PDB file of C-alpha atoms in Angstrom:
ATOM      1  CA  UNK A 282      17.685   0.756   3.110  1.00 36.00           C
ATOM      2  CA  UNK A 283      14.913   3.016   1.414  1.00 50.00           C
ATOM      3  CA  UNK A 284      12.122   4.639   2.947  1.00 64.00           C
ATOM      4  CA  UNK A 285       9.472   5.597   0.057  1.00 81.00           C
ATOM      5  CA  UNK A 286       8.247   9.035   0.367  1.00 87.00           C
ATOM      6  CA  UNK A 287       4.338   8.503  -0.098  1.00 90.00           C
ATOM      7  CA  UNK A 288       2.887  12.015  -1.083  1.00 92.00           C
ATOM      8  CA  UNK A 289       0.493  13.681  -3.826  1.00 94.00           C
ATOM      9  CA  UNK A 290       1.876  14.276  -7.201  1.00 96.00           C
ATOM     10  CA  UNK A 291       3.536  17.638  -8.129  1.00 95.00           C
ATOM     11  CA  UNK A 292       5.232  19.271 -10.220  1.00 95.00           C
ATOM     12  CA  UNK A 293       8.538  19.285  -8.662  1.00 95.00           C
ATOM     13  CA  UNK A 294       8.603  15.477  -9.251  1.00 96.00           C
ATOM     14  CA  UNK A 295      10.486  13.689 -12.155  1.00 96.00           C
ATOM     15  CA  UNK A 296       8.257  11.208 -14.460  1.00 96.00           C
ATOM     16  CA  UNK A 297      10.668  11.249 -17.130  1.00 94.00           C
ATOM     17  CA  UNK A 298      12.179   8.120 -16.566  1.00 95.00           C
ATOM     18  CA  UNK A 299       8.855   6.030 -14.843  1.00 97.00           C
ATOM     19  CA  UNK A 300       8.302   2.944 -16.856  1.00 97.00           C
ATOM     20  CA  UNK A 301       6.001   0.295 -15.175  1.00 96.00           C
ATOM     21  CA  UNK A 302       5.966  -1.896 -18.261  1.00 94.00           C
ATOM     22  CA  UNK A 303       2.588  -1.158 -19.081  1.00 93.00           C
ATOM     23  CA  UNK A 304       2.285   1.101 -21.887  1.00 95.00           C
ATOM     24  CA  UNK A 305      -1.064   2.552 -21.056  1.00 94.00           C
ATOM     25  CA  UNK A 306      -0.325   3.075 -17.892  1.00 95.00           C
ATOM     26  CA  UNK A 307       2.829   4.753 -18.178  1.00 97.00           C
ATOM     27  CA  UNK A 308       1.813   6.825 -20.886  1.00 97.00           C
ATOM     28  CA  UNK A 309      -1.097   8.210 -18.446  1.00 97.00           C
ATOM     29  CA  UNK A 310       1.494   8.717 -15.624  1.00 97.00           C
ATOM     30  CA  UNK A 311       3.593  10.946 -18.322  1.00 97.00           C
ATOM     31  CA  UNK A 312       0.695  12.577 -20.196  1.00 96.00           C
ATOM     32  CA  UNK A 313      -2.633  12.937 -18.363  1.00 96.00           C
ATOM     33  CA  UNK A 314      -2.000  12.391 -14.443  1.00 96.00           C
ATOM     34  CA  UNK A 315      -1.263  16.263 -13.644  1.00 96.00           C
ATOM     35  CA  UNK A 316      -3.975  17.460 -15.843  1.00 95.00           C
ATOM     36  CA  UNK A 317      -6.377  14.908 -14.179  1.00 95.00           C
ATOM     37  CA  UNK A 318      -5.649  16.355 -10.670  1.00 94.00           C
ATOM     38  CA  UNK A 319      -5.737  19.968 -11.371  1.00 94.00           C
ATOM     39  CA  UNK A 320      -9.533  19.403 -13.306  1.00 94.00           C
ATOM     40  CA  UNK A 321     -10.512  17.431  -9.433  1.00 91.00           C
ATOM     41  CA  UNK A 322     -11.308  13.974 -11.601  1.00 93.00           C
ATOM     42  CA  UNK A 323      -8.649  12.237  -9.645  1.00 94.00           C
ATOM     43  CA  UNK A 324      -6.095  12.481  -7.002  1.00 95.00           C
ATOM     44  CA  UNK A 325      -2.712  10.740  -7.805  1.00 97.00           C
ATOM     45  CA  UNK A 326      -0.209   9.254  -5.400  1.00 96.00           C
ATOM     46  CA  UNK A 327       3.602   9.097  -5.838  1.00 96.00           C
ATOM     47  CA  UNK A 328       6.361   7.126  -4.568  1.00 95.00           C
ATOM     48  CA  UNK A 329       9.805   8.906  -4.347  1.00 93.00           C
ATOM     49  CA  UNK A 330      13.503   8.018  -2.792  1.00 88.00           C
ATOM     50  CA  UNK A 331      13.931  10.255  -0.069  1.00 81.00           C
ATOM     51  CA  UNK A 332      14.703  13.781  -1.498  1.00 84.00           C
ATOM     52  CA  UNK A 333      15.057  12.359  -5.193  1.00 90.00           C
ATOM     53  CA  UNK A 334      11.839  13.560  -7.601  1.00 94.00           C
ATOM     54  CA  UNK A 335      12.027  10.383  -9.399  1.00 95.00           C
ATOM     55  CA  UNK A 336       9.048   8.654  -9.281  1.00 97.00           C
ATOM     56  CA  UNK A 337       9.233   5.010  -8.626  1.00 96.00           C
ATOM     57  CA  UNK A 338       6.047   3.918  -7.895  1.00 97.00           C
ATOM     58  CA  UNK A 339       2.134   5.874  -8.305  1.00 98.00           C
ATOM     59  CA  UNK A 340      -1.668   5.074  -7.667  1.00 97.00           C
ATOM     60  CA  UNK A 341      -4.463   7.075  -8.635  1.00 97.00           C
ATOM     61  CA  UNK A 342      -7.784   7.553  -7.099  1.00 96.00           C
ATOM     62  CA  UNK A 343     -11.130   8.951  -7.818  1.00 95.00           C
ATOM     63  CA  UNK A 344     -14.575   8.864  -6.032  1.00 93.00           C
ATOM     64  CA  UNK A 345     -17.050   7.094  -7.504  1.00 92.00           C
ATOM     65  CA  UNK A 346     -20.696   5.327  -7.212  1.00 91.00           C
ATOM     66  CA  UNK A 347     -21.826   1.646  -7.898  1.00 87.00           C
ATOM     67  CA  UNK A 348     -25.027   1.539  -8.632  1.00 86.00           C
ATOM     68  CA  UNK A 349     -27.244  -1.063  -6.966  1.00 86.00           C
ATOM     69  CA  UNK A 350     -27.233  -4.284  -9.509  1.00 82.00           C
ATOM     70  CA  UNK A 351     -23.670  -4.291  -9.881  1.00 83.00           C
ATOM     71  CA  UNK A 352     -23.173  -5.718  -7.062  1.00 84.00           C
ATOM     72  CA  UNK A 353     -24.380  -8.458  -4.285  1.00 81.00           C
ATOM     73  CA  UNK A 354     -26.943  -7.393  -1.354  1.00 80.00           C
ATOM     74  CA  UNK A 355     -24.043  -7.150   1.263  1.00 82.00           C
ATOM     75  CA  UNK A 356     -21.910  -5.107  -0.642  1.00 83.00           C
ATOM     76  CA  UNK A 357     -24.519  -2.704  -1.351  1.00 80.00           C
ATOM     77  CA  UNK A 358     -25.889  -2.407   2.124  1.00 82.00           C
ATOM     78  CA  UNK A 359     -29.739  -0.900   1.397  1.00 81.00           C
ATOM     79  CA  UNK A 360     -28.653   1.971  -1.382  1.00 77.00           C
ATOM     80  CA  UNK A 361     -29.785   1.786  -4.544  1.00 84.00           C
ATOM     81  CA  UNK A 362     -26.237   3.750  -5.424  1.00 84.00           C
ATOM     82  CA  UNK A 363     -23.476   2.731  -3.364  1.00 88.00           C
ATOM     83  CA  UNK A 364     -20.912   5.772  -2.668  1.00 91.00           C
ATOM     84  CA  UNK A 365     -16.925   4.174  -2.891  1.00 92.00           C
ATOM     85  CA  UNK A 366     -13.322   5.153  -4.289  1.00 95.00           C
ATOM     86  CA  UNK A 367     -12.073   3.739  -7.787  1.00 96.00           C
ATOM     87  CA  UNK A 368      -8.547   2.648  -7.451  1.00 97.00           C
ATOM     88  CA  UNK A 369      -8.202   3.822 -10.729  1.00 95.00           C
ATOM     89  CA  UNK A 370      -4.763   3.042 -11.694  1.00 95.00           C
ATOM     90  CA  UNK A 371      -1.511   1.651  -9.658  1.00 96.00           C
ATOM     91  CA  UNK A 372       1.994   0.616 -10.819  1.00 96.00           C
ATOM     92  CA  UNK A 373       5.740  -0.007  -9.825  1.00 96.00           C
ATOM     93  CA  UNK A 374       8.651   1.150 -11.839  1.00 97.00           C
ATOM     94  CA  UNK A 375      10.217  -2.042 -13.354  1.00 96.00           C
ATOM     95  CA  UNK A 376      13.083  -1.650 -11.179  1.00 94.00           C
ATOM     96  CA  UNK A 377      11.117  -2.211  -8.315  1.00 93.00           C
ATOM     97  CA  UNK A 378       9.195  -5.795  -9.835  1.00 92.00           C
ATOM     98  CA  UNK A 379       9.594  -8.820  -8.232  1.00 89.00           C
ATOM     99  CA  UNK A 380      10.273  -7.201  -4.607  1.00 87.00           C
ATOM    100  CA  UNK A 381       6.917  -7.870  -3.438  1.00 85.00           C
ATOM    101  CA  UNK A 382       6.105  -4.158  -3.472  1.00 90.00           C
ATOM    102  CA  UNK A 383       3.054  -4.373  -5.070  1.00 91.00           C
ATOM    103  CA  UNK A 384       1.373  -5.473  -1.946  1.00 89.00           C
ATOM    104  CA  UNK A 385       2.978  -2.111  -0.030  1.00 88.00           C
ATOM    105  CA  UNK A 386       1.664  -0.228  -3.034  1.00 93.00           C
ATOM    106  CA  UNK A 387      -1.872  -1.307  -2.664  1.00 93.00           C
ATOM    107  CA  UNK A 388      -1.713  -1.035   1.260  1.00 89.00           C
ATOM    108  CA  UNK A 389      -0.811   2.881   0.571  1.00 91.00           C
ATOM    109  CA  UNK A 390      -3.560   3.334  -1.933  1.00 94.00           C
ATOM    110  CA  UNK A 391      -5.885   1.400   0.362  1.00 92.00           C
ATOM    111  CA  UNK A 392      -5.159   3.537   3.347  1.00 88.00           C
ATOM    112  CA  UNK A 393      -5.666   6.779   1.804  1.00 90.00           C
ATOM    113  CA  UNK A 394      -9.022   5.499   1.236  1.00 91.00           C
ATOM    114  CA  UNK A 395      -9.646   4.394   4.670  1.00 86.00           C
ATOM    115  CA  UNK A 396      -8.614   8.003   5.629  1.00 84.00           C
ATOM    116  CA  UNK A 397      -9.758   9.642   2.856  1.00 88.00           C
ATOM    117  CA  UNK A 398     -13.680   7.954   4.252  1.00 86.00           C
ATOM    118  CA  UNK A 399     -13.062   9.182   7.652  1.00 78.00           C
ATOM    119  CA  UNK A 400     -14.239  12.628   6.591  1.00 78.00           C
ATOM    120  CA  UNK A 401     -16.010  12.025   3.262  1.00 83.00           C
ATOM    121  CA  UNK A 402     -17.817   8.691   4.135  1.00 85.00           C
ATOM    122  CA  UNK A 403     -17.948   5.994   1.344  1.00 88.00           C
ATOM    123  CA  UNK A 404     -18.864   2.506   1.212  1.00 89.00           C
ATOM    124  CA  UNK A 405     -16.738   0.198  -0.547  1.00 92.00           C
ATOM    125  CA  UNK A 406     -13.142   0.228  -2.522  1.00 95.00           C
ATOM    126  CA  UNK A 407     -13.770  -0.528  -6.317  1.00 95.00           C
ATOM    127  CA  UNK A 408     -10.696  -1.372  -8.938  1.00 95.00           C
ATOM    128  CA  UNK A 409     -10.953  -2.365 -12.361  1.00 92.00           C
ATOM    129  CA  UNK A 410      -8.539  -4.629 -13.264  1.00 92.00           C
ATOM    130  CA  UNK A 411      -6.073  -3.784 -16.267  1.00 90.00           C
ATOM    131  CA  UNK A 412      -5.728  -7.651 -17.155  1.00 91.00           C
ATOM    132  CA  UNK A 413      -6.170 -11.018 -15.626  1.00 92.00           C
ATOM    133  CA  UNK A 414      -2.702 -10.892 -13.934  1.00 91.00           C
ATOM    134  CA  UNK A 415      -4.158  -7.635 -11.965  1.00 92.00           C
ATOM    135  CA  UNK A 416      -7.384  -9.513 -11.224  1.00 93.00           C
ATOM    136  CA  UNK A 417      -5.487 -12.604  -9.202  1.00 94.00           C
ATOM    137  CA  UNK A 418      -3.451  -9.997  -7.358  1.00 93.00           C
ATOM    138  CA  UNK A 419      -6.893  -8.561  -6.243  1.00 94.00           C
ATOM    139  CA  UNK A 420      -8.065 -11.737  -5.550  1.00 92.00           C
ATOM    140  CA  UNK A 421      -5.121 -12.555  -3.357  1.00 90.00           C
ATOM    141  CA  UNK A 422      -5.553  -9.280  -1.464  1.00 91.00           C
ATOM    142  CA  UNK A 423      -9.019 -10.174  -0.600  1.00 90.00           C
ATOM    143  CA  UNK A 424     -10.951  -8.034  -2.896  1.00 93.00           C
ATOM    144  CA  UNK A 425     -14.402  -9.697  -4.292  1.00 90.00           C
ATOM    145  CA  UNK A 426     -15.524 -10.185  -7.807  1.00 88.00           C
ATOM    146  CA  UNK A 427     -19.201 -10.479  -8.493  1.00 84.00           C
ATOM    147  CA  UNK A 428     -20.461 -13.305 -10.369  1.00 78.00           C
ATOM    148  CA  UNK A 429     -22.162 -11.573 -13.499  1.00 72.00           C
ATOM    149  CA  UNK A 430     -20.987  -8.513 -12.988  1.00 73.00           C
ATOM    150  CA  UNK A 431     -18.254  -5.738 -14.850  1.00 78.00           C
ATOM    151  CA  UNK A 432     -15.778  -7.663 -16.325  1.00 85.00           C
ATOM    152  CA  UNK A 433     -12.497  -7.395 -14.298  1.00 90.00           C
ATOM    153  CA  UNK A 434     -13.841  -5.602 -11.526  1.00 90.00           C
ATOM    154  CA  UNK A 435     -13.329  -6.543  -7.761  1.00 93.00           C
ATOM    155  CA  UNK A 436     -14.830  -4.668  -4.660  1.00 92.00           C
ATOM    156  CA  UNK A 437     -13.724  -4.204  -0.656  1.00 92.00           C
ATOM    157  CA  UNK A 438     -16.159  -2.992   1.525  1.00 90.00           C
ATOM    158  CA  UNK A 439     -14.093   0.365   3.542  1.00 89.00           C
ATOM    159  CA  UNK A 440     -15.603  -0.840   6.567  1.00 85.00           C
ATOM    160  CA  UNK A 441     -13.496  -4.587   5.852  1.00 86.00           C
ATOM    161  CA  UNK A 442     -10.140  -2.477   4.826  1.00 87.00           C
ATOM    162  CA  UNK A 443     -10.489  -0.367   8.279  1.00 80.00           C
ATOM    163  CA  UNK A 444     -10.498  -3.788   9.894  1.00 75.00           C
ATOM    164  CA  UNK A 445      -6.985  -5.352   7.892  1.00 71.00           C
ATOM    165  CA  UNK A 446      -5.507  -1.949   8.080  1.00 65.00           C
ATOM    166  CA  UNK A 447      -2.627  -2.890  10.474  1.00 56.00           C
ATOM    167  CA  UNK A 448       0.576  -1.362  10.225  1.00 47.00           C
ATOM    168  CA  UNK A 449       3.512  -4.346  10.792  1.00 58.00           C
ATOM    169  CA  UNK A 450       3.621  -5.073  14.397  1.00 62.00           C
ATOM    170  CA  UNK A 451       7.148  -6.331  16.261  1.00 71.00           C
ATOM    171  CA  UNK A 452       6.599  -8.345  19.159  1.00 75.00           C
ATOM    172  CA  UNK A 453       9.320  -9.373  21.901  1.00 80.00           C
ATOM    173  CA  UNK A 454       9.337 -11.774  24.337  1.00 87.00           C
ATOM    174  CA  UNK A 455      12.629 -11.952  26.963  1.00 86.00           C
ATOM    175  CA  UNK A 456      13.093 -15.490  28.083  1.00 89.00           C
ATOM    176  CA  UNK A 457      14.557 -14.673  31.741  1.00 87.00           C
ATOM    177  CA  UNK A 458      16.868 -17.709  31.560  1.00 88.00           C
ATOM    178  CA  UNK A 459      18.948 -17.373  28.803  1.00 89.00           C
ATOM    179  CA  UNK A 460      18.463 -13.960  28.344  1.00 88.00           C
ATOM    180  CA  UNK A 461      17.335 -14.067  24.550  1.00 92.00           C
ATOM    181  CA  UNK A 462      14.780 -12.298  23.001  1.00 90.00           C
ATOM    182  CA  UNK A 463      12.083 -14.233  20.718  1.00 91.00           C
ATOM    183  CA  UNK A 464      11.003 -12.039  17.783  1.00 86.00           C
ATOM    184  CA  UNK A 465       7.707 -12.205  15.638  1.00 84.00           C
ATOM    185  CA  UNK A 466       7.242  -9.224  12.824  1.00 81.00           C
ATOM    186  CA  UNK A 467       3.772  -9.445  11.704  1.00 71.00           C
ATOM    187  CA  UNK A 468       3.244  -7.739   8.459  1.00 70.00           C
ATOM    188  CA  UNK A 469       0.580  -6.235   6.869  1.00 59.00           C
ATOM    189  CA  UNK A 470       0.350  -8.632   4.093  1.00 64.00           C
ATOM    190  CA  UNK A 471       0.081 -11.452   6.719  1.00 63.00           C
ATOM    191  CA  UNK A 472       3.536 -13.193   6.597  1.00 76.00           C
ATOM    192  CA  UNK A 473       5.348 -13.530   9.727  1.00 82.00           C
ATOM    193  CA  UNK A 474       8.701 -14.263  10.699  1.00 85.00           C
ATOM    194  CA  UNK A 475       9.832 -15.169  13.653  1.00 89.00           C
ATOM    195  CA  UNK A 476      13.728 -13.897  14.826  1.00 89.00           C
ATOM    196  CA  UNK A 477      15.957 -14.758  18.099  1.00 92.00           C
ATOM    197  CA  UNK A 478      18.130 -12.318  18.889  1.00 92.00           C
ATOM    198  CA  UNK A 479      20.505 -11.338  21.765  1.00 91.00           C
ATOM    199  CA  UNK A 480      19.873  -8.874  24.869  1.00 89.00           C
ATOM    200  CA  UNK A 481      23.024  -6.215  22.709  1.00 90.00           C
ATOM    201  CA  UNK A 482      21.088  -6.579  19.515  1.00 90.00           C
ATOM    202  CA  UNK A 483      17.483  -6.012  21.053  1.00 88.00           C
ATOM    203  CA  UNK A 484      18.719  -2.890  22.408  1.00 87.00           C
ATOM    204  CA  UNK A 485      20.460  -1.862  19.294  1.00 89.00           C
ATOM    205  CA  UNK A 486      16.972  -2.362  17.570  1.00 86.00           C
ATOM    206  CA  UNK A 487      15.495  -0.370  20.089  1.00 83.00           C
ATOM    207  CA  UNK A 488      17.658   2.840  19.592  1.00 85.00           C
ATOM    208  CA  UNK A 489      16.614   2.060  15.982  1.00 83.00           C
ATOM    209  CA  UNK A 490      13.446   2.477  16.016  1.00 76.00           C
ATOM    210  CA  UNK A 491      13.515   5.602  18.130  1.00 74.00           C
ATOM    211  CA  UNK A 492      16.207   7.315  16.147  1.00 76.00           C
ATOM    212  CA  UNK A 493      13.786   6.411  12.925  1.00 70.00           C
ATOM    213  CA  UNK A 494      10.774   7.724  14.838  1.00 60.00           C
ATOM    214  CA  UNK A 495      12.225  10.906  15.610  1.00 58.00           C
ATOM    215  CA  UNK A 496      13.639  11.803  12.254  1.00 60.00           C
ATOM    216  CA  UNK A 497      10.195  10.702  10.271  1.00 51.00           C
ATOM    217  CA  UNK A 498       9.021  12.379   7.529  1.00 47.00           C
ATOM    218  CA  UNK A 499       5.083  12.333   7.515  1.00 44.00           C
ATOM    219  CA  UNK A 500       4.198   9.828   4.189  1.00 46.00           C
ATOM    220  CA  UNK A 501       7.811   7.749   4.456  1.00 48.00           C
ATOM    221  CA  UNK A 502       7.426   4.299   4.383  1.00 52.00           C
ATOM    222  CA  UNK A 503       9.736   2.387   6.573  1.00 58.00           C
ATOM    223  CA  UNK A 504       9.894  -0.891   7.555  1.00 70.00           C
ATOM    224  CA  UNK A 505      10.613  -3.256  10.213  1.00 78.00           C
ATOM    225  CA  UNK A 506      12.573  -5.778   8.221  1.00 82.00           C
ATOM    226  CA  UNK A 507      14.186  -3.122   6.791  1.00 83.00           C
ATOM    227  CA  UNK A 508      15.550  -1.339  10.336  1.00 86.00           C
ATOM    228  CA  UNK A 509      16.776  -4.959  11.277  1.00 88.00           C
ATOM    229  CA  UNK A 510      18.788  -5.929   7.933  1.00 89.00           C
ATOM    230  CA  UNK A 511      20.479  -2.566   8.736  1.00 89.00           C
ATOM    231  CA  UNK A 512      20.998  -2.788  12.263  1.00 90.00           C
ATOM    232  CA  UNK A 513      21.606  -6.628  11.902  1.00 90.00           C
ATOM    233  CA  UNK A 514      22.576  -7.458   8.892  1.00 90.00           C
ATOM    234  CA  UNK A 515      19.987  -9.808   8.851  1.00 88.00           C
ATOM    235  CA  UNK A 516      17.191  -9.703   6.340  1.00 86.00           C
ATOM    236  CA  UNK A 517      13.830 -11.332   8.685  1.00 82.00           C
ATOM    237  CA  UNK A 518      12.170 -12.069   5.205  1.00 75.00           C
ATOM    238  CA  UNK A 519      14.780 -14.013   4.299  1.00 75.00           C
ATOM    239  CA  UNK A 520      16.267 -15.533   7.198  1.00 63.00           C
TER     240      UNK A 520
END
């Protein structure tokens, strides 16, 4: 099991071997990210493996304002300049592609925003998109392009991520005659899987998920499916 270490870029942390596949956004990862913190034009996100520096995984954000005919009447709510965070840039290590990570990555960057707008306000989420792969997985994560507008760029009104910002939920249900317990994770990407498991393995979960509480690390990412296919050896995404 991993549990991703979510926390800002700093200089203790390795970029030497991060390769997303993207040369343009690697290169800015290697060359420019620090520098772009330290002059306040953007704040960038890494993802680590426990105590290891090696990055893995990085978004990087930036406030920024839309200005009124960019964008439809409901997105701009009344202001001829609409106040917002740029998603700027975001990428997985190609040894983490094709894990469906990308969705966890964006949920991150997308909740730093959401908490980021609890104290600095802000309207809507704004990410250009590096090509038309990028745009569909946007698209698919419920961010809006406007008809006529920048090329490649997609929008989510804060207010509408605050709303879809659930963290996985586990719900149990005992039936009281055979003693089994019905399972449903709900995830934030909005797959669920449902799981039957017995009254021993329920409360092995249980101790789980306390003993995980207990030792978290504020900014680790750990999962649900993950805590099962341990404690199980059952993988709920796959089963």
């Amino acid at each position: 099991m991993t549990n991703w270490q979510s926390t800002v870029l700093g200089q203790e942390h390795d970029l030497t071997k991060f390769d997303c596949g993207n040369a343009l956004l690697t290169t800015w990862l290697h060359r420019d990210a620090l520098r772009s913190q330290a002059a306040g034009a953007a704040r960038t996100f890494v993802w680590t493996d426990g105590d290891d520096p090696a990055v893995v995984a990085f978004y990087s954000l930036a406030p920024t304002r839309i200005m009124r005919d960019e964008v439809t009447g409901g997105l701009a709510g009344g202001y001829s300049q609409i106040p917002g965070y740029l998603i700027a840039r975001l990428a997985l290590d190609r040894s983490l592609h094709g894990q469906g990570l990308g969705s966890e990555l964006l949920f991150d960057a997308i909740g730093s925003i959401v908490r980021a707008a609890e104290t600095g306000g802000g309207r809507l989420i704004v990410v250009d998109a590096i090509d038309d792969a990028a745009f569909e997985f946007y698209r698919h994560h419920n961010f809006k392009a406007v008809d006529g507008g920048v090329a490649r760029r997609l929008y989510m009104k804060i207010a509408t991520a605050r709303k879809e910002m659930r963290i996985s939920s586990l719900d149990m249900v005992r039936d009281p005659e055979t003693g089994l317990v019905a399972t449903t994770i709900r995830r934030p990407d909005g797959s669920v899987s449902p799981l039957v498991i017995d009254p021993q393995e329920a409360k092995a979960l249980g101790e789980a998920f306390l003993n995980r509480a207990a030792q978290a690390v504020p900014g680790a990412r750990v999962s649900f499916d993950d805590i099962i296919l341990e404690v199980l050896g059952r993988d709920p995404r796959h089963d």
